[in-house]
Coordinates of C-alpha atoms in Angstrom, one line a residue:
Chain O
M1114 CA 0.0 0.0 0.0
S1115 CA 1.2 3.5 -0.7
L1116 CA 2.2 5.6 2.3
L1117 CA 0.6 8.7 0.8
E1118 CA -2.1 8.6 -1.7
I1119 CA -3.6 11.8 -3.2
R1120 CA -6.6 11.6 -5.5
G1121 CA -8.2 14.4 -7.5
L1122 CA -7.1 17.2 -5.1
R1123 CA -8.5 20.6 -5.9
K1124 CA -8.2 23.9 -4.2
C1125 CA -9.3 27.4 -5.4
F1126 CA -8.6 30.8 -4.0
G1127 CA -11.2 32.9 -5.7
S1128 CA -10.6 32.5 -9.4
V1129 CA -7.1 31.2 -8.9
V1130 CA -6.8 27.4 -9.1
A1131 CA -3.9 26.5 -6.8
A1132 CA -4.4 22.8 -7.0
D1133 CA -6.2 21.3 -10.1
D1134 CA -7.1 17.7 -10.0
I1135 CA -3.8 16.5 -8.6
T1136 CA -3.3 12.8 -8.2
F1137 CA -0.2 10.9 -7.2
A1138 CA 1.1 8.4 -4.6
V1139 CA 4.3 8.1 -2.6
E1140 CA 5.6 4.6 -1.7
P1141 CA 7.1 3.9 1.7
G1142 CA 10.8 4.7 1.7
E1143 CA 10.6 6.8 -1.4
A1144 CA 12.2 10.2 -2.0
L1145 CA 10.0 12.3 -4.3
G1146 CA 10.9 15.7 -5.6
I1147 CA 8.4 18.4 -6.6
I1148 CA 9.4 21.4 -8.8
G1149 CA 7.5 24.1 -10.6
P1150 CA 7.7 27.8 -11.3
N1151 CA 6.7 30.3 -8.6
G1152 CA 2.9 30.2 -8.0
A1153 CA 2.6 26.7 -9.4
G1154 CA 0.9 25.6 -6.2
K1155 CA 3.7 23.7 -4.5
T1156 CA 3.3 25.1 -1.1
T1157 CA -0.5 24.9 -1.3
L1158 CA -0.1 21.2 -2.0
F1159 CA 2.0 20.9 1.2
N1160 CA -0.5 22.9 3.2
L1161 CA -3.2 20.5 1.9
I1162 CA -1.2 17.5 2.9
A1163 CA -0.1 18.8 6.3
G1164 CA -3.5 20.2 7.1
G1165 CA -3.0 24.0 7.1
L1166 CA -5.6 24.1 4.3
F1167 CA -8.5 21.9 3.5
P1168 CA -9.2 20.9 -0.2
D1169 CA -12.4 21.9 -2.1
S1170 CA -12.5 18.3 -3.4
G1171 CA -10.4 15.2 -3.6
T1172 CA -9.0 12.9 -0.9
I1173 CA -5.7 12.4 1.0
H1174 CA -4.9 9.0 2.5
L1175 CA -2.0 8.2 4.8
D1176 CA -1.2 4.5 4.9
G1177 CA -4.8 3.8 3.8
R1178 CA -6.4 6.1 6.4
D1179 CA -8.4 9.0 5.1
I1180 CA -6.8 12.2 6.6
T1181 CA -8.5 14.7 4.2
T1182 CA -10.4 16.4 7.0
A1183 CA -8.0 15.7 9.9
R1184 CA -6.7 18.7 11.8
P1185 CA -3.0 19.7 11.5
H1186 CA -2.0 18.3 14.9
E1187 CA -3.8 15.0 14.2
R1188 CA -1.9 14.6 10.9
C1189 CA 1.4 15.2 12.8
I1190 CA 0.5 12.4 15.3
A1191 CA -0.5 10.2 12.3
G1192 CA 3.0 10.6 11.0
V1193 CA 3.2 13.7 8.7
A1194 CA 5.8 16.3 9.5
R1195 CA 6.8 19.4 7.6
S1196 CA 9.3 22.2 7.4
Y1197 CA 8.3 25.7 6.5
Q1198 CA 9.8 27.5 3.5
I1199 CA 10.3 30.6 5.7
P1200 CA 11.5 29.0 8.9
R1201 CA 9.2 29.3 11.9
P1202 CA 11.3 28.4 14.9
F1203 CA 9.8 28.8 18.4
E1204 CA 12.1 31.8 18.9
T1205 CA 11.7 32.2 22.7
L1206 CA 12.4 28.5 23.3
T1207 CA 15.9 27.1 23.0
V1208 CA 16.9 24.9 20.0
F1209 CA 16.6 21.8 22.2
E1210 CA 13.2 22.9 23.5
N1211 CA 12.0 23.3 19.9
L1212 CA 12.7 19.6 19.4
L1213 CA 11.4 18.6 22.8
V1214 CA 7.9 20.1 22.1
A1215 CA 7.9 18.1 18.8
A1216 CA 9.0 14.9 20.4
V1217 CA 6.6 15.2 23.4
Y1218 CA 3.5 16.2 21.5
G1219 CA 4.2 14.7 18.0
R1220 CA 5.4 11.3 19.3
R1221 CA 3.7 11.3 22.7
K1222 CA 6.9 10.7 24.5
S1223 CA 7.8 11.6 28.1
E1224 CA 10.3 14.5 28.4
A1225 CA 13.0 12.2 29.8
D1226 CA 12.6 9.7 26.9
A1227 CA 12.5 12.5 24.4
A1228 CA 15.8 14.0 25.5
Q1229 CA 17.8 11.0 24.1
A1230 CA 16.0 11.1 20.7
C1231 CA 16.4 14.9 20.5
G1232 CA 20.0 14.8 21.4
E1233 CA 20.6 12.2 18.6
I1234 CA 18.8 14.4 16.0
L1235 CA 20.7 17.5 17.0
D1236 CA 23.9 15.6 16.5
Q1237 CA 22.7 14.3 13.2
V1238 CA 21.8 17.7 11.7
G1239 CA 24.9 19.4 13.2
L1240 CA 23.1 21.7 15.8
M1241 CA 24.4 20.1 18.9
R1242 CA 26.6 23.0 20.0
R1243 CA 23.7 25.3 19.6
A1244 CA 21.3 23.1 21.6
N1245 CA 20.9 25.4 24.6
V1246 CA 20.7 28.8 22.9
L1247 CA 17.4 30.6 21.9
A1248 CA 16.2 29.6 18.5
G1249 CA 15.7 33.3 17.7
S1250 CA 19.4 33.8 17.7
L1251 CA 20.1 31.2 14.9
T1252 CA 21.5 32.0 11.4
L1253 CA 19.5 31.2 8.3
L1254 CA 21.3 27.9 7.7
E1255 CA 20.8 26.9 11.4
R1256 CA 17.2 27.9 11.2
K1257 CA 16.7 25.6 8.1
R1258 CA 18.4 22.8 9.9
L1259 CA 16.2 23.4 12.9
E1260 CA 13.1 23.2 10.7
M1261 CA 14.3 19.8 9.6
A1262 CA 15.4 18.7 13.1
R1263 CA 12.1 19.7 14.7
A1264 CA 10.1 17.9 12.0
L1265 CA 12.3 14.8 12.6
A1266 CA 11.7 14.9 16.4
T1267 CA 8.1 14.0 15.7
S1268 CA 9.5 10.6 14.3
P1269 CA 7.6 11.2 11.0
R1270 CA 6.8 8.5 8.5
L1271 CA 6.4 11.1 5.9
L1272 CA 8.7 14.2 5.9
L1273 CA 7.6 17.2 3.8
L1274 CA 10.5 19.6 3.0
D1275 CA 9.5 23.0 1.6
E1276 CA 12.4 24.7 -0.2
I1277 CA 14.8 23.8 2.6
A1278 CA 17.9 24.6 0.4
G1279 CA 16.6 28.0 -0.7
G1280 CA 18.9 30.9 0.2
L1281 CA 21.9 28.7 1.1
T1282 CA 25.4 28.9 -0.4
E1283 CA 26.6 26.1 -2.6
S1284 CA 28.6 24.4 0.1
E1285 CA 25.8 24.8 2.7
C1286 CA 23.5 23.3 0.1
G1287 CA 25.8 20.3 -0.4
A1288 CA 25.9 19.6 3.3
L1289 CA 22.1 19.8 3.5
V1290 CA 21.8 17.4 0.6
D1291 CA 24.1 14.9 2.4
T1292 CA 22.0 15.2 5.6
I1293 CA 18.8 14.6 3.6
K1294 CA 20.3 11.6 1.8
A1295 CA 21.4 10.1 5.1
L1296 CA 17.8 10.6 6.5
H1297 CA 16.4 8.9 3.4
D1298 CA 18.8 6.0 3.8
S1299 CA 17.7 5.6 7.4
G1300 CA 14.2 4.9 6.1
V1301 CA 12.2 8.2 6.2
T1302 CA 9.9 8.8 3.3
I1303 CA 10.6 12.3 1.9
V1304 CA 8.7 14.7 -0.4
W1305 CA 10.8 17.6 -1.2
I1306 CA 9.8 20.9 -2.9
E1307 CA 12.8 22.8 -4.3
H1308 CA 13.8 25.4 -6.9
I1309 CA 17.4 24.3 -6.9
V1310 CA 17.0 21.5 -9.3
H1311 CA 20.5 20.0 -9.1
A1312 CA 20.2 19.7 -5.3
L1313 CA 16.9 18.0 -5.7
T1314 CA 17.9 15.5 -8.4
A1315 CA 20.9 14.5 -6.3
A1316 CA 18.6 13.2 -3.6
V1317 CA 15.3 12.1 -5.1
G1318 CA 14.4 9.1 -7.2
R1319 CA 11.3 10.5 -8.8
L1320 CA 10.2 14.0 -9.8
I1321 CA 6.8 15.7 -10.3
V1322 CA 6.4 19.0 -12.1
L1323 CA 3.6 21.4 -11.2
N1324 CA 2.4 24.4 -13.3
F1325 CA -0.7 26.5 -12.6
G1326 CA -1.9 24.0 -10.1
R1327 CA -1.7 21.0 -12.5
K1328 CA 0.7 18.1 -12.6
I1329 CA 2.3 18.3 -16.0
A1330 CA 5.1 15.7 -15.7
E1331 CA 6.1 12.8 -13.5
G1332 CA 8.9 10.2 -13.5
N1333 CA 12.6 9.7 -13.5
P1334 CA 14.4 13.0 -12.7
D1335 CA 16.6 13.0 -15.9
A1336 CA 13.7 12.0 -18.2
V1337 CA 11.4 14.6 -16.6
M1338 CA 14.0 17.4 -16.9
S1339 CA 14.7 16.7 -20.5
S1340 CA 11.0 16.5 -21.6
A1341 CA 9.8 19.2 -23.9
D1342 CA 7.0 20.5 -21.6
V1343 CA 9.4 21.0 -18.7
R1344 CA 12.1 22.6 -20.8
H1345 CA 9.4 25.0 -22.2
I1346 CA 8.5 26.1 -18.6
Y1347 CA 12.0 26.4 -17.4
I1348 CA 13.6 28.2 -20.4
G1349 CA 14.5 31.6 -19.2
I1350 CA 14.2 30.5 -15.6
E1351 CA 17.0 28.0 -15.6
A1352 CA 19.8 29.7 -17.5
Chain D
M574 CA 21.2 0.6 27.9
A575 CA 23.6 3.3 26.7
K576 CA 23.2 4.7 23.3
H577 CA 26.0 6.0 21.2
S578 CA 26.6 9.6 20.1
K579 CA 28.7 10.2 17.0
S580 CA 30.4 13.4 18.0
L581 CA 31.0 12.6 21.6
A582 CA 33.4 9.9 22.8
G583 CA 32.3 7.2 25.1
T584 CA 28.8 6.0 26.1
G585 CA 26.2 7.9 28.0
Q586 CA 22.9 9.5 27.8
Y587 CA 21.3 12.9 27.1
R588 CA 19.5 14.3 30.1
I589 CA 17.4 17.4 30.8
V590 CA 18.5 19.8 33.5
T591 CA 16.4 22.7 34.6
G592 CA 17.8 24.4 37.7
T593 CA 20.6 27.0 37.8
P594 CA 22.7 28.2 40.9
V595 CA 20.8 31.5 40.7
S596 CA 17.4 29.8 40.7
L597 CA 18.4 27.7 43.7
V598 CA 19.2 30.9 45.7
A599 CA 16.0 32.4 44.4
A600 CA 14.0 29.4 45.6
G601 CA 15.6 29.6 49.1
G602 CA 14.9 33.4 49.2
T603 CA 11.3 32.8 48.2
L604 CA 10.8 30.3 51.0
I605 CA 12.2 32.8 53.6
L606 CA 10.1 35.6 52.1
V607 CA 6.9 33.5 52.4
A608 CA 7.8 32.6 56.0
V609 CA 8.3 36.3 56.9
L610 CA 5.1 37.3 55.1
T611 CA 3.2 34.5 57.0
A612 CA 4.4 35.9 60.3
L613 CA 3.7 39.5 59.3
P614 CA 0.4 39.8 61.3
F615 CA 2.3 39.2 64.5
F616 CA 4.2 42.5 64.2
A617 CA 2.5 44.6 61.6
G618 CA -0.4 47.1 61.9
R619 CA -3.7 46.8 60.1
D620 CA -2.8 49.4 57.5
L621 CA 0.1 47.4 56.3
L622 CA -1.9 44.2 56.2
E623 CA -4.7 45.8 54.2
N624 CA -2.1 47.2 51.7
M625 CA -0.5 43.8 51.5
I626 CA -3.9 42.1 50.8
F627 CA -4.2 44.5 47.8
V628 CA -0.7 43.6 46.6
F629 CA -1.4 39.9 46.9
Y630 CA -4.6 39.9 44.9
M631 CA -3.3 42.2 42.2
L632 CA -0.2 39.9 42.0
A633 CA -2.5 36.8 41.7
L634 CA -4.7 38.6 39.0
A635 CA -1.5 39.6 37.1
Q636 CA -0.1 36.1 37.1
C637 CA -3.4 34.8 35.8
W638 CA -3.7 37.4 33.0
N639 CA 0.0 36.8 32.1
L640 CA -0.6 33.1 31.7
L641 CA -3.6 33.8 29.5
A642 CA -2.2 36.6 27.3
G643 CA 1.6 36.2 27.7
Y644 CA 1.6 32.4 27.2
A645 CA -1.6 31.2 25.6
G646 CA -2.0 34.3 23.4
L647 CA -5.5 34.9 24.7
V648 CA -5.6 38.7 25.1
S649 CA -8.7 39.0 27.2
V650 CA -10.1 42.3 28.3
G651 CA -12.9 40.6 30.1
Q652 CA -11.3 39.0 33.1
Q653 CA -13.5 41.3 35.3
A654 CA -16.3 38.8 34.4
F655 CA -14.7 36.2 36.6
V656 CA -13.7 38.6 39.4
G657 CA -17.3 39.9 39.6
L658 CA -18.7 36.4 39.2
G659 CA -16.5 35.1 42.1
G660 CA -17.5 38.1 44.2
Y661 CA -21.2 37.6 43.6
L662 CA -20.9 33.9 44.2
L663 CA -19.3 34.5 47.6
F664 CA -22.3 36.8 48.5
A665 CA -24.8 34.3 47.1
L666 CA -23.3 31.3 48.8
T667 CA -22.9 33.0 52.2
I668 CA -26.1 35.1 52.3
I669 CA -28.5 32.7 50.6
A670 CA -27.0 29.3 51.2
G671 CA -25.3 30.1 54.6
I672 CA -22.0 28.6 53.7
D673 CA -18.8 29.5 55.5
P674 CA -17.0 32.3 53.6
L675 CA -13.7 30.4 53.2
V676 CA -15.5 27.4 51.8
A677 CA -17.4 29.7 49.6
I678 CA -14.2 31.0 48.1
L679 CA -13.3 27.5 47.0
L680 CA -16.8 26.8 45.6
A681 CA -16.7 30.2 43.8
G682 CA -13.5 28.9 42.0
A683 CA -15.2 25.7 41.0
I684 CA -18.4 27.4 39.8
S685 CA -16.3 30.0 37.8
A686 CA -14.6 27.2 36.0
L687 CA -18.1 25.8 35.1
F688 CA -19.1 29.3 33.8
A689 CA -15.9 29.5 31.8
L690 CA -16.8 26.6 29.6
P691 CA -19.9 28.1 27.8
T692 CA -18.1 31.5 27.8
A693 CA -15.2 29.9 26.0
L694 CA -17.5 28.4 23.4
I695 CA -18.6 31.9 22.5
V696 CA -15.3 33.9 22.7
F697 CA -13.0 31.2 21.3
R698 CA -14.8 31.6 17.9
L699 CA -13.1 35.0 17.8
R700 CA -9.4 35.8 17.0
G701 CA -7.0 38.6 18.0
A702 CA -8.7 42.0 18.5
Y703 CA -12.1 40.5 18.1
F704 CA -11.4 38.0 20.9
A705 CA -10.4 41.0 23.2
I706 CA -13.6 42.9 22.4
G707 CA -15.7 39.7 22.7
T708 CA -14.5 39.0 26.2
W709 CA -15.3 42.5 27.2
V710 CA -18.8 42.3 25.8
V711 CA -19.3 39.0 27.7
A712 CA -18.1 40.6 30.9
E713 CA -20.8 43.4 30.3
V714 CA -23.4 40.7 29.9
Y715 CA -22.3 39.2 33.2
R716 CA -22.5 42.6 34.9
L717 CA -26.0 43.3 33.5
S718 CA -27.2 39.8 34.5
F719 CA -26.1 40.1 38.1
A720 CA -27.8 43.5 38.3
Q721 CA -31.1 41.6 37.9
F722 CA -30.8 39.6 41.1
R723 CA -33.0 41.3 43.7
Q724 CA -31.7 39.1 46.5
L725 CA -28.2 40.4 45.8
G726 CA -29.2 44.1 45.7
G727 CA -29.9 44.4 42.0
G728 CA -28.1 47.4 40.4
T729 CA -27.1 49.0 43.7
G730 CA -25.5 46.0 45.2
T731 CA -25.5 44.7 48.8
S732 CA -23.4 44.2 51.9
L733 CA -22.2 41.2 53.9
G734 CA -23.5 41.5 57.4
P735 CA -21.2 41.2 60.4
D736 CA -23.0 37.9 61.2
I737 CA -21.3 36.5 58.2
T738 CA -17.9 38.3 58.1
N739 CA -17.4 37.7 61.8
A740 CA -18.2 34.0 61.5
V741 CA -15.3 33.2 59.2
F742 CA -13.6 29.9 60.0
G743 CA -10.8 30.3 62.5
I744 CA -11.6 33.9 63.7
D745 CA -11.8 32.9 67.4
W746 CA -8.5 31.2 67.1
V747 CA -6.9 34.3 65.6
K748 CA -8.5 36.5 68.2
S749 CA -7.0 34.6 71.1
L750 CA -3.7 34.0 69.2
L751 CA -3.0 37.6 68.5
D752 CA -5.1 39.1 71.2
V753 CA -7.0 41.4 68.8
R754 CA -10.6 42.5 68.3
T755 CA -12.9 41.0 65.7
P756 CA -12.4 43.4 62.8
A757 CA -8.6 43.1 63.1
A758 CA -8.9 39.3 63.3
R759 CA -11.0 39.4 60.1
D760 CA -8.2 41.3 58.3
V761 CA -5.6 38.8 59.5
I762 CA -7.6 35.9 58.1
S763 CA -8.2 37.8 54.8
Y764 CA -4.4 38.5 54.8
W765 CA -3.5 34.9 55.2
A766 CA -6.1 33.8 52.6
A767 CA -4.7 36.4 50.1
L768 CA -1.2 35.3 50.8
A769 CA -2.1 31.7 50.3
L770 CA -3.9 32.6 47.0
A771 CA -1.0 34.6 45.7
V772 CA 1.6 32.0 46.5
G773 CA -0.7 29.2 45.3
T774 CA -1.3 31.1 42.0
L775 CA 2.4 31.6 41.6
L776 CA 3.1 28.0 42.3
L777 CA 0.4 26.8 39.9
V778 CA 1.6 29.0 37.0
Y779 CA 5.2 27.8 37.7
L780 CA 4.1 24.1 37.7
I781 CA 2.1 24.5 34.5
L782 CA 5.0 26.1 32.8
R783 CA 7.3 23.4 34.0
S784 CA 5.0 20.6 32.8
R785 CA 4.7 19.4 29.2
R786 CA 1.8 21.9 28.8
G787 CA 4.3 24.7 29.5
L788 CA 6.3 23.6 26.5
A789 CA 3.2 23.7 24.3
L790 CA 2.3 27.1 25.6
G791 CA 5.8 28.4 24.7
A792 CA 5.4 27.0 21.2
I793 CA 1.9 28.5 20.8
R794 CA 3.2 31.9 21.9
D795 CA 5.9 31.9 19.2
S796 CA 4.0 30.3 16.3
E797 CA 0.5 28.7 16.5
E798 CA 0.8 27.2 13.0
A799 CA 4.2 25.6 13.7
A800 CA 2.9 24.4 17.1
A801 CA 0.0 22.5 15.4
S802 CA 2.5 21.1 12.9
V803 CA 4.4 19.3 15.6
G804 CA 1.3 17.8 17.2
V805 CA 0.1 20.4 19.7
N806 CA -3.6 20.6 20.0
N807 CA -3.7 24.4 20.3
A808 CA -7.4 24.7 20.9
R809 CA -7.3 22.3 23.8
V810 CA -4.3 23.7 25.5
K811 CA -5.9 27.2 25.3
L812 CA -9.2 26.0 26.6
V813 CA -7.5 24.3 29.6
V814 CA -5.6 27.5 30.4
Y815 CA -8.7 29.6 30.0
I816 CA -10.7 27.4 32.5
I817 CA -7.9 27.2 35.1
V818 CA -7.4 31.0 34.9
A819 CA -11.2 31.5 35.3
A820 CA -11.3 29.3 38.4
V821 CA -8.4 31.1 40.1
T822 CA -9.7 34.5 39.0
G823 CA -13.1 33.6 40.5
M824 CA -11.5 32.7 43.8
I825 CA -9.5 36.0 43.8
G826 CA -12.8 37.8 43.2
A827 CA -14.5 36.0 46.1
L828 CA -11.6 36.9 48.4
I829 CA -11.6 40.6 47.3
Y830 CA -15.3 41.0 48.1
L831 CA -15.1 39.0 51.3
Q832 CA -12.6 41.7 52.4
K833 CA -14.5 44.6 51.0
A834 CA -17.8 43.2 52.5
R835 CA -19.8 45.3 50.0
I836 CA -20.5 44.5 46.3
S837 CA -22.2 46.3 43.4
P838 CA -22.3 45.3 39.7
D839 CA -20.4 48.4 38.6
A840 CA -17.5 47.8 41.0
A841 CA -17.4 44.0 40.7
F842 CA -17.3 44.0 36.9
S843 CA -15.1 47.1 36.6
V844 CA -12.9 46.8 33.5
L845 CA -10.6 49.5 34.9
D846 CA -9.9 47.9 38.3
W847 CA -9.7 44.2 37.4
T848 CA -8.4 44.2 33.8
A849 CA -6.8 47.6 32.8
Y850 CA -4.6 47.9 35.9
V851 CA -3.7 44.2 35.6
I852 CA -2.7 44.6 32.0
F853 CA -0.6 47.7 33.1
I854 CA 1.1 45.6 35.7
V855 CA 1.9 42.8 33.3
V856 CA 3.1 45.0 30.5
I857 CA 5.4 47.2 32.5
G858 CA 6.7 44.2 34.5
G859 CA 7.3 42.0 31.5
I860 CA 4.7 39.9 29.7
G861 CA 5.5 36.2 29.1
T862 CA 7.7 35.8 32.2
I863 CA 6.8 34.8 35.8
E864 CA 9.0 37.4 37.3
G865 CA 7.6 40.3 35.3
P866 CA 4.1 40.4 37.0
I867 CA 5.8 40.3 40.4
L868 CA 8.0 43.3 39.6
G869 CA 5.0 45.1 37.9
T870 CA 2.8 44.6 41.0
L871 CA 5.4 46.2 43.3
I872 CA 5.8 49.1 40.9
F873 CA 2.1 49.6 40.6
Y874 CA 1.6 49.4 44.4
L875 CA 4.3 52.0 45.0
L876 CA 2.9 54.3 42.3
Q877 CA -0.6 54.0 43.7
N878 CA 0.5 54.5 47.3
Y879 CA 2.5 57.7 46.6
L880 CA 0.6 59.2 43.7
A881 CA -3.1 58.2 43.9
S882 CA -3.8 61.4 46.0
Y883 CA -3.0 63.5 42.9
G884 CA -6.2 62.3 41.1
P885 CA -6.2 62.5 37.4
V886 CA -2.4 63.3 37.3
Y887 CA -1.8 59.8 38.7
L888 CA -3.7 58.2 35.8
I889 CA -1.8 60.3 33.3
L890 CA 1.5 59.2 34.9
L891 CA 0.5 55.6 34.7
G892 CA -0.3 55.9 31.0
A893 CA 2.9 57.8 30.3
L894 CA 4.9 55.1 32.1
A895 CA 3.2 52.3 30.2
I896 CA 3.9 54.1 26.9
L897 CA 7.6 54.7 27.8
V898 CA 8.1 51.0 28.8
M899 CA 6.4 49.8 25.6
L900 CA 8.7 52.0 23.5
F901 CA 12.0 51.4 25.2
A902 CA 11.6 48.0 26.9
P903 CA 8.9 46.2 24.9
K904 CA 9.4 43.1 26.9
G905 CA 8.8 45.0 30.1
L906 CA 11.3 45.9 32.8
W907 CA 12.0 42.4 33.8
G908 CA 12.4 41.4 30.2
Y909 CA 15.0 44.2 29.9
V910 CA 16.9 43.1 33.0
S911 CA 16.9 39.4 32.2
Q912 CA 17.9 40.0 28.6
R913 CA 20.7 42.3 29.6
Y914 CA 22.1 40.2 32.5
G915 CA 20.8 36.8 31.5
V916 CA 19.2 36.1 34.9
E917 CA 16.2 33.9 35.4
L918 CA 14.9 33.5 39.0
L919 CA 12.3 30.8 38.3
P920 CA 13.9 28.2 36.0
I921 CA 11.5 26.9 33.4
R922 CA 14.2 26.5 30.7
R923 CA 15.2 22.9 29.9
R924 CA 18.8 22.4 29.0
L925 CA 20.2 19.4 27.3
V926 CA 23.3 17.9 28.8
W927 CA 25.4 14.8 28.0
K928 CA 25.9 12.6 31.0
K929 CA 28.7 10.0 30.6
D930 CA 28.1 6.5 31.9
P931 CA 30.2 5.9 35.0

């Protein structure tokens, strides 16, 4: 059974169709990339999956269970975790406390049990030496790492990454790709939205292209990127 | 079973530590202070006791509002609804039902919590500024409703007779213990009740913030959307806080009006006395900290004590001070101090440490 199954998802904001009959599935252990020009409906799709928005029609199933109308915190407990494109750390909590909330509420752990898991995640994403400083004092790269670490602290089955590499330097981006690959190797299913195509294709096994809320291509990253439709959209954007 | 960390040599475990040396000293200091305050009636006059009662209930109200607005993001301008409700419940329970006033205070808390549930169903539909206005409107509805009760004096209010105020539990014991007359003994009992309520409120807020719910409140304060995305049921956490605060506020209201022994709808449901001043205290002291409202209460008490005789000038000064603090120390005076010097008297921070296996 697919881990995530999306069928006929549709969402309009007034006359703008942000998601137009989108259907796809994500298999357990897969890493799926989603690209598309600005305004293609990528973040809207994430909001529909994570529960920030509810669709006008269509269904979302997680592991066979219908979560179309579940509230955001219920989806987190069911196993969906996300990072935000613009990081939203809990600024007045420390980095460690950011993860602790996620582990205690997202995974229903006691604080003492959660400490061990949070420590290991901080180690994994390279934030250990910042564990006890306020999250509000982090740099952009650290905030992006915190977004990922906090999502991981909920022990997700499905991790949604929203432009986590955006705004980073080339070497920072490379380090992030390595972290994401390691995560994927450890068995986490990943759906990753990204503008930086080479970072994305280095980590995912399948690519979906969105444009004007519609899915216009899907498949092997190399094949998708060389298809005529996708080249047409990206000419002038990808120099 | 010891788990392995990649960056640190050896085996061990991650643990959570909360206390700091400063906080240990602060805890000891607090215990001594509470002991001194408990013994105060043995060597202080009635004026000081009455002033301290005022300080205690303003402190308790400030802690409650701070938990509500500073942590749960529920900026209510209608907490006078529960002060008035508690006060009127005390009068109703003692005059009509003949219950001992101290027991009535506890009952007033429980009944206020029951009233908070339907109130929340209405005001929780509103967000931000609309929530603030909504709570105020609900408080007005409470005021107008209690003005309808003839048995409690209608719009003009009523008084507690000496038969009730003098029959407070323990009054004979206090009279013989301190060798004082009945009115003074009544004040002593009110003083101890107010002290217990203030310390109890402080302890309750501290324990809530130290619990897992405190973590969720911190997350909600910083980003509601992100809090929900990591599994926090925002609506439920907020509802629990609203109801707890209503119960405590109701008890404070009951105590205030036991001491005043006279109640009227306009005074009991006064937005100025029970919400505006409380907001002033929390804002100048430091919203979103436990220490802030304590500092704010002391400043407010001193200002009131020395400036209230100037009339309108006093209110202008209060407003000016609030504006200055908001402009130059937006996190309040305590927020300014703790940021500058990194002090935290009541430790609610959780620090991650690595403990090596022996």
